[in-house]
Amino acid sequence: MRSQRFISRGWSPLTSSRKRGIGNPMWWGPQHGPTSPEREKEGIDSETGMAEEGQRGGYSRLAGDEEVATASGGGGGGGGGDYDERKLRLLGYEPQLKRNLSLLSNFAVSFSIVSVLTGITTLFGTGLQFGGPATMVYGWPIAGAMTLVVGLAMAEICSAYPTSGGLYFWSARLCSHRRWGPFASWLTGWFNIVGQWAVTTSVDFSLAQLIQVIILLSTGGNNGGGYMASKYVVIAFHAAILLSHAAINSLPITWLSFFGQFAAAWNMLGVFVLMIAVPTVATERASAKFVFTHFNTENNAGIHSNFYIFVLGLLMSQYTLTGYDASAHMTEETKNADRNGPIGIISAIGISIIVGWGYILGITFAVKDIPYLLSPDNDAGGYAIAEVFYLAFKSRYGSGIGGIICLGIVAVAIYFCGMSSVTSNSRMAYAFSRDGAMPLSSVWHKVNKHEVPINAVWLSALISLCMALPSLGSLVAFQAMVSIATIGLYVAYALPILFRVTLARKHFVPGPFNLGRCGVAVGWAAVLWVATITVLFSLPVSYPVTKDTLNYTPVAVGGLFLLVLSSWLLSARHWFKGPITNLDG
């Protein structure tokens, strides 16, 4: 019979519960058993249950440090499956998912979700409108460097707590306060999972729209009587894409590992093919001066401040560089999780920065007339990068079929991005429901015979479909909803980092991957960057502001916060005490 005890920092499955005095349910934070001279002698703070500064402690010390060190070959991690499973048990969870992912597979999931082909392609028009080449060429490395800072801070925490819950579990562990720990976990978890659903919605809806453009160009283009699919057809495309993603994610993890690695390779090769082929084929190419210095101020949005324009242009970069928390959510299925999970996060960001910048440079050399590329009267109906591809091949060969094939390469990359997004969503839903935080939790955390959380997979697909339905009534409403994809996720990223550099600054015990003395400084830089982009991306994107031009991001994010807060005050505070163990008692 499985017990449902709340995880305590001081609890270990290797230690008698009667000896530790935790036979009854309790909050798993600071107070977890009687004070004892032995605990004080070991350097354990009787008030927090954590090691004092300079002492080894935290969950490892109190949960059997000697066993962990033995399993990991001296405490360095990398001890294989037995070590991974023991460490997961020390964190309070019985292994239920099949641990079959390598470092490459873990990296591939995050890399294919970041997917520079997806983000840059779908928002290339935004980059052109707000600043143009200069904003994209210089904004990308700026956003990339700060994203890497956020990723480093997350990776350090991931190494200490490699569980599928990821961010919300980290917040609960790091917020060492018996009242606010569960709330921190609740807030982080809901921002994380809703942000992930919004990412999946926006990615798959972007693919549906790209299919619409491909059909339009294949049938003659906007100026040649081409077929423009209606919004109902686009939703049908979106539903079919989600259905296929759910079906693929119902397969055993070995299949997902294969698809993930293939997706990463496709993204990498696709970038190199497009960044070379498109500017090479184009009969007219932009000069290096245009690519590196031209700053477009003709945005038709009533915005004239160069700094303001540059900031809005950063959205393309920051939207693309998100979703890398997937490596953390896949750690319960990853070998040597406390090393490979963090490396998966960092490598996905780092490689994306490099190949993404190359993609931006290559495509921008094929850009000539920015106003025409953004015009809804062009052949692609205003889809800027599709028009770039189409014109490049048409100018040389008299036909844009080559450009359509290039769009097909992008479409495949976006498809795999959505597939990996559902993978990450489902693991988050599995973990969150395992801890009793979701309605019908007992349903969503069940796994099938292949050790796949299949109910969570289909839940993620269904919710992502529902989030796209507002597009039938108003694109403004839809854009407001999916705006949570960037800011909502980054808020979830920042919360555990904030707790790590404040409440847990003295008692945080890093895993094999750690930043040493730089950890706190990196953490603060990450928190400040997230705070900055949260404000900047909430600013109006057009003047005068009307109901159709209003930036609904603060409304959507604020609305989500109010819903999460209300649910906590009215209900969850009475029963949600943070992550709970599923170990046999």
Coordinates of C-alpha atoms in Angstrom, one line a residue:
M1 CA 0.0 0.0 0.0
R2 CA 1.4 3.4 -1.0
S3 CA 1.5 6.1 1.6
Q4 CA 1.0 9.7 0.8
R5 CA 3.4 11.5 3.2
F6 CA 4.7 14.9 2.6
I7 CA 8.3 14.9 1.6
S8 CA 10.6 16.2 4.4
R9 CA 14.1 17.6 3.7
G10 CA 15.2 15.5 6.6
W11 CA 13.4 12.3 5.6
S12 CA 15.1 9.3 3.9
P13 CA 13.6 6.1 2.6
L14 CA 16.8 4.5 4.0
T15 CA 16.0 5.7 7.5
S16 CA 13.2 4.4 9.8
S17 CA 10.3 6.8 9.9
R18 CA 9.7 6.0 13.5
K19 CA 13.3 6.9 14.4
R20 CA 12.9 10.2 12.6
G21 CA 9.5 10.8 14.0
I22 CA 7.7 11.4 10.7
G23 CA 5.0 8.8 10.8
N24 CA 2.3 11.3 10.2
P25 CA 1.6 13.6 7.3
M26 CA 3.4 16.9 7.6
W27 CA 4.7 19.8 5.6
W28 CA 7.9 18.7 4.0
G29 CA 9.8 22.0 4.7
P30 CA 11.8 23.1 7.7
Q31 CA 10.2 21.4 10.6
H32 CA 10.5 17.6 10.3
G33 CA 11.2 15.9 13.5
P34 CA 12.4 16.6 17.0
T35 CA 15.6 18.5 17.7
S36 CA 18.4 16.3 18.8
P37 CA 21.9 16.8 20.1
E38 CA 23.1 14.5 17.2
R39 CA 21.5 16.9 14.6
E40 CA 23.2 19.9 16.2
K41 CA 26.5 18.1 16.4
E42 CA 26.3 17.3 12.7
G43 CA 25.9 21.0 12.0
I44 CA 22.1 20.8 11.3
D45 CA 20.1 23.8 12.2
S46 CA 17.2 22.6 14.4
E47 CA 14.9 25.4 13.2
T48 CA 15.4 24.9 9.4
G49 CA 16.4 21.2 9.4
M50 CA 19.2 22.2 7.0
A51 CA 22.9 22.3 7.2
E52 CA 24.5 25.5 8.5
E53 CA 26.7 27.5 6.2
G54 CA 29.9 25.6 5.4
Q55 CA 28.4 22.2 6.3
R56 CA 27.4 19.5 4.0
G57 CA 23.7 19.0 4.4
G58 CA 20.3 19.5 2.9
Y59 CA 18.4 16.5 1.7
S60 CA 21.6 14.5 0.9
R61 CA 23.0 14.7 4.4
L62 CA 19.8 14.0 6.2
A63 CA 18.6 11.4 3.6
G64 CA 21.7 9.2 3.7
D65 CA 24.8 11.0 2.4
E66 CA 26.9 7.9 2.7
E67 CA 24.6 5.8 0.5
V68 CA 24.6 8.5 -2.2
A69 CA 28.4 8.9 -2.1
T70 CA 28.8 5.1 -2.4
A71 CA 26.3 4.8 -5.3
S72 CA 27.9 7.7 -7.2
G73 CA 31.5 6.6 -6.8
G74 CA 32.5 9.2 -4.4
G75 CA 29.7 11.7 -4.7
G76 CA 30.5 12.8 -8.2
G77 CA 27.4 11.6 -9.9
G78 CA 27.4 9.6 -13.1
G79 CA 26.9 6.3 -11.3
G80 CA 24.3 4.9 -13.7
G81 CA 20.7 3.7 -13.2
D82 CA 21.1 2.4 -9.6
Y83 CA 22.5 5.8 -8.5
D84 CA 19.8 7.7 -10.4
E85 CA 17.0 5.7 -8.8
R86 CA 18.5 5.9 -5.4
K87 CA 18.8 9.7 -5.7
L88 CA 15.2 9.9 -6.9
R89 CA 14.1 8.0 -3.8
L90 CA 16.1 10.3 -1.6
L91 CA 14.0 13.1 -3.1
G92 CA 10.9 11.1 -2.1
Y93 CA 9.8 9.4 -5.4
E94 CA 9.5 5.8 -6.5
P95 CA 10.9 5.5 -10.0
Q96 CA 7.9 4.9 -12.4
L97 CA 9.2 6.1 -15.8
K98 CA 11.6 4.2 -17.9
R99 CA 15.1 5.7 -17.6
N100 CA 16.4 5.3 -21.2
L101 CA 17.5 8.8 -22.3
S102 CA 21.2 9.6 -22.9
L103 CA 22.7 13.0 -22.7
L104 CA 22.2 13.4 -26.4
S105 CA 18.5 12.5 -26.1
N106 CA 18.0 14.8 -23.2
F107 CA 19.7 17.7 -25.1
A108 CA 17.7 16.9 -28.2
V109 CA 14.3 17.4 -26.5
S110 CA 15.3 20.9 -25.3
F111 CA 17.1 21.8 -28.5
S112 CA 14.1 20.8 -30.7
I113 CA 11.8 22.8 -28.4
V114 CA 14.0 25.9 -28.6
S115 CA 14.1 25.2 -32.4
V116 CA 15.6 28.3 -33.9
L117 CA 13.9 27.4 -37.2
T118 CA 10.5 27.7 -35.4
G119 CA 11.0 30.9 -33.5
I120 CA 13.0 32.9 -35.9
T121 CA 11.0 31.9 -38.9
T122 CA 7.6 32.6 -37.4
L123 CA 8.7 36.0 -35.9
F124 CA 11.0 37.1 -38.6
G125 CA 8.4 39.7 -39.6
T126 CA 8.4 41.1 -36.0
G127 CA 12.2 41.5 -36.2
L128 CA 12.0 43.3 -39.5
Q129 CA 9.2 45.6 -38.4
F130 CA 10.9 46.7 -35.1
G131 CA 14.5 47.6 -36.0
G132 CA 15.1 45.3 -38.9
P133 CA 18.5 43.8 -39.5
A134 CA 20.3 45.7 -36.7
T135 CA 17.8 44.6 -34.0
M136 CA 18.0 40.9 -35.1
V137 CA 21.8 40.7 -35.6
Y138 CA 22.7 42.4 -32.3
G139 CA 19.6 41.6 -30.3
W140 CA 20.0 37.9 -30.7
P141 CA 23.4 37.6 -29.0
I142 CA 22.2 40.0 -26.2
A143 CA 19.1 37.9 -25.5
G144 CA 21.1 34.7 -26.0
A145 CA 23.8 35.7 -23.4
M146 CA 21.2 36.6 -20.8
T147 CA 19.2 33.4 -21.6
L148 CA 22.4 31.5 -21.0
V149 CA 22.7 33.2 -17.6
V150 CA 19.2 32.0 -16.7
G151 CA 20.0 28.6 -18.0
L152 CA 23.1 28.3 -15.9
A153 CA 21.2 29.2 -12.7
M154 CA 18.5 26.7 -13.6
A155 CA 21.1 24.0 -14.4
E156 CA 22.7 24.3 -11.0
I157 CA 19.4 23.7 -9.3
C158 CA 18.4 20.9 -11.7
S159 CA 21.6 19.1 -10.7
A160 CA 20.6 19.2 -7.0
Y161 CA 17.0 18.1 -7.6
P162 CA 16.7 16.0 -10.8
T163 CA 12.9 15.3 -10.9
S164 CA 10.2 15.5 -13.5
G165 CA 8.5 18.3 -11.5
G166 CA 11.4 20.6 -12.2
L167 CA 10.7 24.2 -11.3
Y168 CA 7.8 23.8 -8.8
F169 CA 9.7 21.1 -7.0
W170 CA 12.8 23.3 -6.8
S171 CA 10.7 26.2 -5.4
A172 CA 9.3 24.0 -2.7
R173 CA 12.7 22.7 -1.7
L174 CA 14.3 26.1 -1.8
C175 CA 11.6 28.2 -0.1
S176 CA 12.4 27.1 3.4
H177 CA 9.3 28.5 5.1
R178 CA 6.5 26.3 6.4
R179 CA 3.8 28.7 5.3
W180 CA 5.2 30.0 2.0
G181 CA 6.9 26.9 0.7
P182 CA 3.7 25.2 -0.6
F183 CA 2.5 28.5 -2.0
A184 CA 5.8 29.0 -3.8
S185 CA 5.5 25.5 -5.3
W186 CA 1.8 26.1 -6.3
L187 CA 2.6 29.4 -8.0
T188 CA 5.6 28.2 -9.8
G189 CA 3.9 25.0 -10.9
W190 CA 0.9 26.6 -12.4
F191 CA 2.9 29.3 -14.2
N192 CA 5.1 26.6 -15.6
I193 CA 2.4 24.2 -16.8
V194 CA 0.2 27.0 -18.3
G195 CA 3.2 28.5 -19.9
Q196 CA 4.1 25.2 -21.4
W197 CA 0.6 24.6 -22.7
A198 CA 0.7 28.1 -24.3
V199 CA 4.0 27.2 -26.0
T200 CA 2.6 24.1 -27.5
T201 CA -0.5 26.0 -28.6
S202 CA 1.5 28.7 -30.3
V203 CA 4.0 26.3 -31.9
D204 CA 1.4 24.1 -33.4
F205 CA -0.8 27.0 -34.4
S206 CA 2.2 28.5 -36.1
L207 CA 2.7 25.3 -38.1
A208 CA -1.0 25.4 -39.1
Q209 CA -0.5 28.9 -40.3
L210 CA 2.7 28.0 -42.2
I211 CA 0.8 25.2 -43.9
Q212 CA -1.8 27.7 -44.9
V213 CA 1.0 29.9 -46.5
I214 CA 2.6 26.9 -48.2
I215 CA -0.8 26.0 -49.8
L216 CA -1.3 29.7 -50.8
L217 CA 2.1 29.8 -52.6
S218 CA 1.7 26.4 -54.1
T219 CA -1.6 27.4 -55.7
G220 CA -0.4 30.6 -57.3
G221 CA 0.2 33.0 -54.4
N222 CA -1.8 35.9 -53.0
N223 CA -1.5 37.7 -56.3
G224 CA -2.2 34.7 -58.6
G225 CA -5.5 33.4 -57.3
G226 CA -4.0 31.1 -54.7
Y227 CA -6.1 29.4 -52.1
M228 CA -6.2 31.0 -48.7
A229 CA -7.5 28.6 -46.1
S230 CA -10.1 29.9 -43.7
K231 CA -9.6 30.2 -40.0
Y232 CA -11.7 27.0 -39.6
V233 CA -9.4 25.1 -41.9
V234 CA -6.4 26.4 -39.9
I235 CA -8.0 25.1 -36.7
A236 CA -8.5 21.8 -38.3
F237 CA -4.8 21.7 -39.3
H238 CA -4.0 22.5 -35.7
A239 CA -6.2 19.8 -34.3
A240 CA -4.7 17.2 -36.7
I241 CA -1.2 18.2 -35.7
L242 CA -1.9 17.9 -32.0
L243 CA -3.6 14.5 -32.6
S244 CA -0.5 13.2 -34.3
H245 CA 1.8 14.6 -31.5
A246 CA -0.3 12.9 -28.8
A247 CA -0.1 9.6 -30.8
I248 CA 3.7 9.8 -31.1
N249 CA 4.1 10.7 -27.5
S250 CA 2.1 7.6 -26.5
L251 CA 4.9 5.4 -27.9
P252 CA 7.7 4.0 -25.7
I253 CA 10.4 6.4 -24.6
T254 CA 12.9 4.6 -27.0
W255 CA 10.9 5.9 -29.9
L256 CA 10.7 9.4 -28.4
S257 CA 14.5 9.3 -28.0
F258 CA 14.9 8.5 -31.7
F259 CA 12.5 11.2 -32.8
G260 CA 14.1 13.7 -30.5
Q261 CA 17.6 13.0 -31.9
F262 CA 16.3 13.1 -35.4
A263 CA 14.6 16.4 -34.7
A264 CA 17.8 17.9 -33.3
A265 CA 19.7 16.8 -36.4
W266 CA 17.0 18.2 -38.7
N267 CA 17.0 21.6 -37.0
M268 CA 20.8 21.7 -37.2
L269 CA 21.1 20.7 -40.8
G270 CA 18.0 22.7 -41.8
V271 CA 19.6 25.9 -40.5
F272 CA 22.8 25.3 -42.5
V273 CA 20.9 24.5 -45.7
L274 CA 18.7 27.5 -45.5
M275 CA 21.3 30.0 -44.4
I276 CA 23.5 29.1 -47.3
A277 CA 20.9 28.2 -50.0
V278 CA 18.6 31.2 -49.8
P279 CA 21.1 34.1 -50.0
T280 CA 23.1 32.1 -52.6
V281 CA 20.1 31.6 -54.9
A282 CA 18.9 35.2 -54.6
T283 CA 19.9 37.3 -57.6
E284 CA 19.9 40.5 -55.4
R285 CA 21.6 40.3 -52.1
A286 CA 21.8 42.9 -49.3
S287 CA 25.2 44.4 -48.5
A288 CA 27.1 43.7 -45.4
K289 CA 26.5 47.3 -44.3
F290 CA 22.7 46.8 -44.6
V291 CA 22.8 43.6 -42.6
F292 CA 25.0 44.9 -39.8
T293 CA 23.9 48.6 -39.6
H294 CA 20.5 49.2 -41.1
F295 CA 18.0 50.1 -38.4
N296 CA 14.4 50.1 -39.6
T297 CA 12.2 52.8 -38.1
E298 CA 9.3 52.5 -40.5
N299 CA 7.2 50.3 -38.4
N300 CA 3.7 51.8 -39.0
A301 CA 3.1 51.4 -35.3
G302 CA 3.5 55.0 -34.3
I303 CA 6.7 54.3 -32.4
H304 CA 9.7 56.6 -33.0
S305 CA 12.1 55.9 -30.1
N306 CA 15.0 53.8 -31.4
F307 CA 15.4 52.2 -28.0
Y308 CA 11.7 51.3 -27.8
I309 CA 11.8 49.9 -31.3
F310 CA 14.9 47.8 -30.4
V311 CA 13.3 46.5 -27.3
L312 CA 10.2 45.3 -29.2
G313 CA 12.4 43.6 -31.7
L314 CA 14.0 41.5 -29.0
L315 CA 10.7 39.6 -28.7
M316 CA 11.7 37.4 -31.7
S317 CA 14.9 36.4 -29.9
Q318 CA 13.4 35.9 -26.4
Y319 CA 10.4 34.0 -27.7
T320 CA 12.7 31.6 -29.5
L321 CA 15.0 31.0 -26.6
T322 CA 12.6 29.4 -24.3
G323 CA 11.4 25.8 -23.4
Y324 CA 14.8 24.5 -22.4
D325 CA 13.4 23.5 -19.0
A326 CA 12.3 20.4 -20.9
S327 CA 15.7 18.8 -20.0
A328 CA 14.8 19.2 -16.3
H329 CA 11.3 17.6 -16.9
M330 CA 13.0 14.6 -18.6
T331 CA 15.5 13.9 -15.8
E332 CA 13.5 11.0 -14.4
E333 CA 13.9 9.3 -17.8
T334 CA 17.6 10.4 -18.2
K335 CA 20.6 8.4 -17.3
N336 CA 23.1 10.2 -14.9
A337 CA 20.3 12.8 -14.5
D338 CA 22.1 15.1 -12.1
R339 CA 24.8 15.7 -14.7
N340 CA 23.1 15.1 -18.1
G341 CA 20.0 17.2 -17.2
P342 CA 22.0 20.4 -16.5
I343 CA 24.2 19.8 -19.5
G344 CA 21.2 19.3 -21.6
I345 CA 19.9 22.8 -20.6
I346 CA 23.1 24.6 -21.2
S347 CA 24.0 22.9 -24.4
A348 CA 20.6 23.4 -25.9
I349 CA 20.8 27.2 -25.2
G350 CA 24.5 27.5 -26.3
I351 CA 24.2 25.7 -29.6
S352 CA 20.9 27.4 -30.3
I353 CA 22.6 30.8 -29.9
I354 CA 25.3 29.9 -32.4
V355 CA 23.2 28.3 -35.1
G356 CA 20.4 30.9 -34.6
W357 CA 22.7 33.8 -35.2
G358 CA 24.0 32.1 -38.4
Y359 CA 20.4 31.6 -39.6
I360 CA 19.6 35.3 -39.0
L361 CA 22.7 36.5 -40.8
G362 CA 22.2 34.1 -43.8
I363 CA 18.5 35.0 -44.3
T364 CA 19.0 38.7 -43.8
F365 CA 21.5 38.8 -46.7
A366 CA 18.5 37.9 -48.9
V367 CA 16.4 40.8 -47.6
K368 CA 16.0 43.9 -49.8
D369 CA 12.6 45.7 -49.5
I370 CA 11.4 45.5 -45.9
P371 CA 8.1 47.3 -46.5
Y372 CA 7.1 44.9 -49.3
L373 CA 8.1 41.9 -47.3
L374 CA 5.7 43.0 -44.5
S375 CA 2.9 44.0 -46.9
P376 CA -0.2 41.8 -46.8
D377 CA -0.4 42.3 -50.6
N378 CA 2.7 40.3 -51.4
D379 CA 2.5 36.7 -52.7
A380 CA 2.8 35.2 -49.2
G381 CA 0.1 37.4 -47.7
G382 CA 2.5 39.3 -45.5
Y383 CA 4.4 36.3 -44.1
A384 CA 7.8 37.9 -44.4
I385 CA 10.2 35.1 -44.4
A386 CA 8.1 33.0 -46.7
E387 CA 8.2 35.9 -49.2
V388 CA 12.0 36.0 -48.8
F389 CA 12.3 32.3 -49.7
Y390 CA 9.8 32.6 -52.5
L391 CA 11.3 35.6 -54.1
A392 CA 14.9 34.3 -53.9
F393 CA 14.1 31.2 -56.0
K394 CA 11.6 33.0 -58.3
S395 CA 14.2 35.7 -59.1
R396 CA 16.7 33.1 -60.4
Y397 CA 14.6 30.3 -61.8
G398 CA 11.3 32.0 -62.6
S399 CA 9.5 29.8 -60.1
G400 CA 9.2 29.9 -56.4
I401 CA 8.9 26.2 -55.9
G402 CA 12.4 26.0 -54.3
G403 CA 11.2 28.5 -51.7
I404 CA 8.2 26.4 -51.0
I405 CA 10.5 23.4 -50.4
C406 CA 12.5 25.6 -48.0
L407 CA 9.3 26.3 -46.1
G408 CA 8.7 22.6 -46.0
I409 CA 12.1 22.2 -44.2
V410 CA 10.9 24.7 -41.7
A411 CA 7.5 23.1 -41.3
V412 CA 9.1 19.7 -40.4
A413 CA 11.2 21.5 -37.7
I414 CA 8.2 23.2 -36.3
Y415 CA 6.4 19.8 -36.3
F416 CA 9.1 18.3 -34.2
C417 CA 9.2 21.3 -31.9
G418 CA 5.5 20.8 -31.2
M419 CA 6.1 17.1 -30.6
S420 CA 8.8 17.8 -28.1
S421 CA 6.7 20.4 -26.4
V422 CA 4.0 17.8 -25.8
T423 CA 6.6 15.5 -24.4
S424 CA 7.7 18.2 -21.9
N425 CA 4.1 19.2 -21.1
S426 CA 3.1 15.7 -20.3
R427 CA 6.0 15.1 -17.9
M428 CA 5.2 18.3 -16.1
A429 CA 1.6 17.4 -15.9
Y430 CA 2.5 13.9 -14.7
A431 CA 4.7 15.2 -11.9
F432 CA 2.3 18.0 -10.8
S433 CA -0.6 15.6 -10.6
R434 CA 1.6 13.0 -8.8
D435 CA 1.9 15.7 -6.1
G436 CA -1.9 16.2 -6.1
A437 CA -1.9 19.7 -7.5
M438 CA -4.2 19.2 -10.4
P439 CA -7.9 18.4 -10.6
L440 CA -8.3 14.6 -11.1
S441 CA -4.7 14.1 -10.2
S442 CA -5.1 10.4 -9.8
V443 CA -6.0 10.1 -13.5
W444 CA -3.2 12.2 -15.0
H445 CA -0.2 10.7 -13.2
K446 CA -0.9 7.1 -14.3
V447 CA 1.6 5.4 -16.6
N448 CA 0.9 2.7 -19.2
K449 CA 2.7 -0.6 -19.8
H450 CA 5.4 1.2 -21.7
E451 CA 6.0 3.4 -18.6
V452 CA 4.7 6.5 -20.4
P453 CA 2.3 9.0 -18.7
I454 CA -0.2 8.5 -21.5
N455 CA -3.1 10.3 -19.8
A456 CA -1.0 13.4 -19.2
V457 CA 0.0 13.3 -22.9
W458 CA -3.5 13.4 -24.1
L459 CA -4.5 16.0 -21.5
S460 CA -1.7 18.3 -22.8
A461 CA -2.8 17.9 -26.4
L462 CA -6.5 18.6 -25.5
I463 CA -5.8 21.7 -23.5
S464 CA -3.5 23.1 -26.2
L465 CA -6.3 22.6 -28.7
C466 CA -8.8 24.4 -26.4
M467 CA -6.3 27.3 -26.0
A468 CA -6.3 27.8 -29.8
L469 CA -10.1 28.0 -30.1
P470 CA -10.3 31.7 -29.3
S471 CA -8.6 32.4 -32.6
L472 CA -11.9 31.6 -34.3
G473 CA -13.5 34.6 -32.6
S474 CA -10.6 37.0 -32.2
L475 CA -6.9 36.8 -33.0
V476 CA -6.4 39.4 -30.3
A477 CA -7.9 37.1 -27.7
F478 CA -5.8 34.2 -29.0
Q479 CA -2.6 36.3 -28.9
A480 CA -3.3 37.4 -25.4
M481 CA -3.6 33.8 -24.3
V482 CA -0.4 32.6 -26.0
S483 CA 1.5 35.7 -24.7
I484 CA 1.8 33.7 -21.5
A485 CA 4.2 31.4 -23.5
T486 CA 7.2 33.7 -23.0
I487 CA 6.5 35.8 -19.9
G488 CA 4.6 33.1 -18.0
L489 CA 7.4 30.6 -18.5
Y490 CA 10.2 33.0 -17.6
V491 CA 8.4 33.9 -14.4
A492 CA 8.3 30.2 -13.5
Y493 CA 12.0 30.1 -14.4
A494 CA 12.9 33.0 -12.1
L495 CA 11.0 32.0 -9.0
P496 CA 13.1 29.0 -7.9
I497 CA 16.3 31.0 -8.9
L498 CA 15.1 33.8 -6.6
F499 CA 14.5 31.5 -3.7
R500 CA 17.9 29.9 -4.3
V501 CA 19.7 33.3 -4.0
T502 CA 17.6 34.5 -1.0
L503 CA 16.0 32.0 1.3
A504 CA 18.2 29.1 0.4
R505 CA 21.5 31.0 -0.1
K506 CA 23.1 29.5 3.0
H507 CA 21.7 26.0 3.0
F508 CA 21.5 25.2 -0.8
V509 CA 23.6 22.1 -1.5
P510 CA 24.6 21.9 -5.2
G511 CA 24.8 18.7 -7.1
P512 CA 27.7 17.6 -9.4
F513 CA 27.0 20.5 -11.7
N514 CA 27.5 23.7 -9.7
L515 CA 28.7 27.3 -10.3
G516 CA 30.7 27.6 -7.1
R517 CA 31.1 31.1 -5.8
C518 CA 29.5 32.5 -8.9
G519 CA 26.2 30.8 -8.2
V520 CA 24.6 33.7 -6.3
A521 CA 25.8 36.4 -8.7
V522 CA 24.6 34.4 -11.7
G523 CA 21.2 33.8 -10.0
W524 CA 20.7 37.5 -9.3
A525 CA 21.6 38.4 -12.9
A526 CA 19.0 35.9 -14.1
V527 CA 16.3 37.2 -11.9
L528 CA 17.0 40.8 -12.9
W529 CA 16.9 39.9 -16.6
V530 CA 13.5 38.1 -16.2
A531 CA 12.2 41.2 -14.3
T532 CA 13.4 43.4 -17.1
I533 CA 11.9 41.5 -20.0
T534 CA 8.6 41.1 -18.1
V535 CA 8.3 44.9 -18.0
L536 CA 9.6 45.5 -21.5
F537 CA 7.3 42.9 -23.2
S538 CA 4.3 44.3 -21.4
L539 CA 4.7 47.7 -23.1
P540 CA 2.3 48.8 -25.9
V541 CA 3.4 47.7 -29.4
S542 CA 1.4 50.2 -31.3
Y543 CA 0.1 53.8 -30.8
P544 CA -2.5 55.0 -30.4
V545 CA -3.5 52.2 -28.2
T546 CA -6.9 50.7 -29.0
K547 CA -8.6 47.4 -28.1
D548 CA -7.2 45.9 -31.2
T549 CA -3.6 47.1 -30.7
L550 CA -3.4 46.8 -26.9
N551 CA -0.6 44.5 -25.7
Y552 CA -2.6 42.0 -23.7
T553 CA 0.4 40.3 -22.2
P554 CA 0.1 42.0 -18.7
V555 CA -3.6 41.3 -18.8
A556 CA -3.1 37.6 -19.5
V557 CA -0.2 37.2 -17.1
G558 CA -2.0 39.2 -14.4
G559 CA -5.1 37.2 -15.0
L560 CA -3.2 34.0 -14.6
F561 CA -1.7 35.2 -11.4
L562 CA -5.1 36.2 -10.0
L563 CA -6.5 32.8 -10.8
V564 CA -3.6 31.0 -9.2
L565 CA -3.7 33.2 -6.1
S566 CA -7.5 32.9 -5.8
S567 CA -7.4 29.1 -6.1
W568 CA -4.8 29.1 -3.4
L569 CA -6.6 31.3 -1.0
L570 CA -10.0 29.7 -1.5
S571 CA -9.0 26.1 -1.6
A572 CA -5.5 24.9 -2.2
R573 CA -3.9 26.4 1.0
H574 CA -6.0 24.0 3.0
W575 CA -4.8 20.8 1.3
F576 CA -1.7 21.4 -0.9
K577 CA 1.4 21.1 1.2
G578 CA 4.0 20.8 -1.5
P579 CA 5.4 17.7 -3.2
I580 CA 4.5 14.4 -1.6
T581 CA 6.2 11.1 -1.6
N582 CA 4.9 8.0 -3.4
L583 CA 7.3 5.6 -1.7
D584 CA 6.0 2.6 0.1
G585 CA 5.7 3.1 3.8

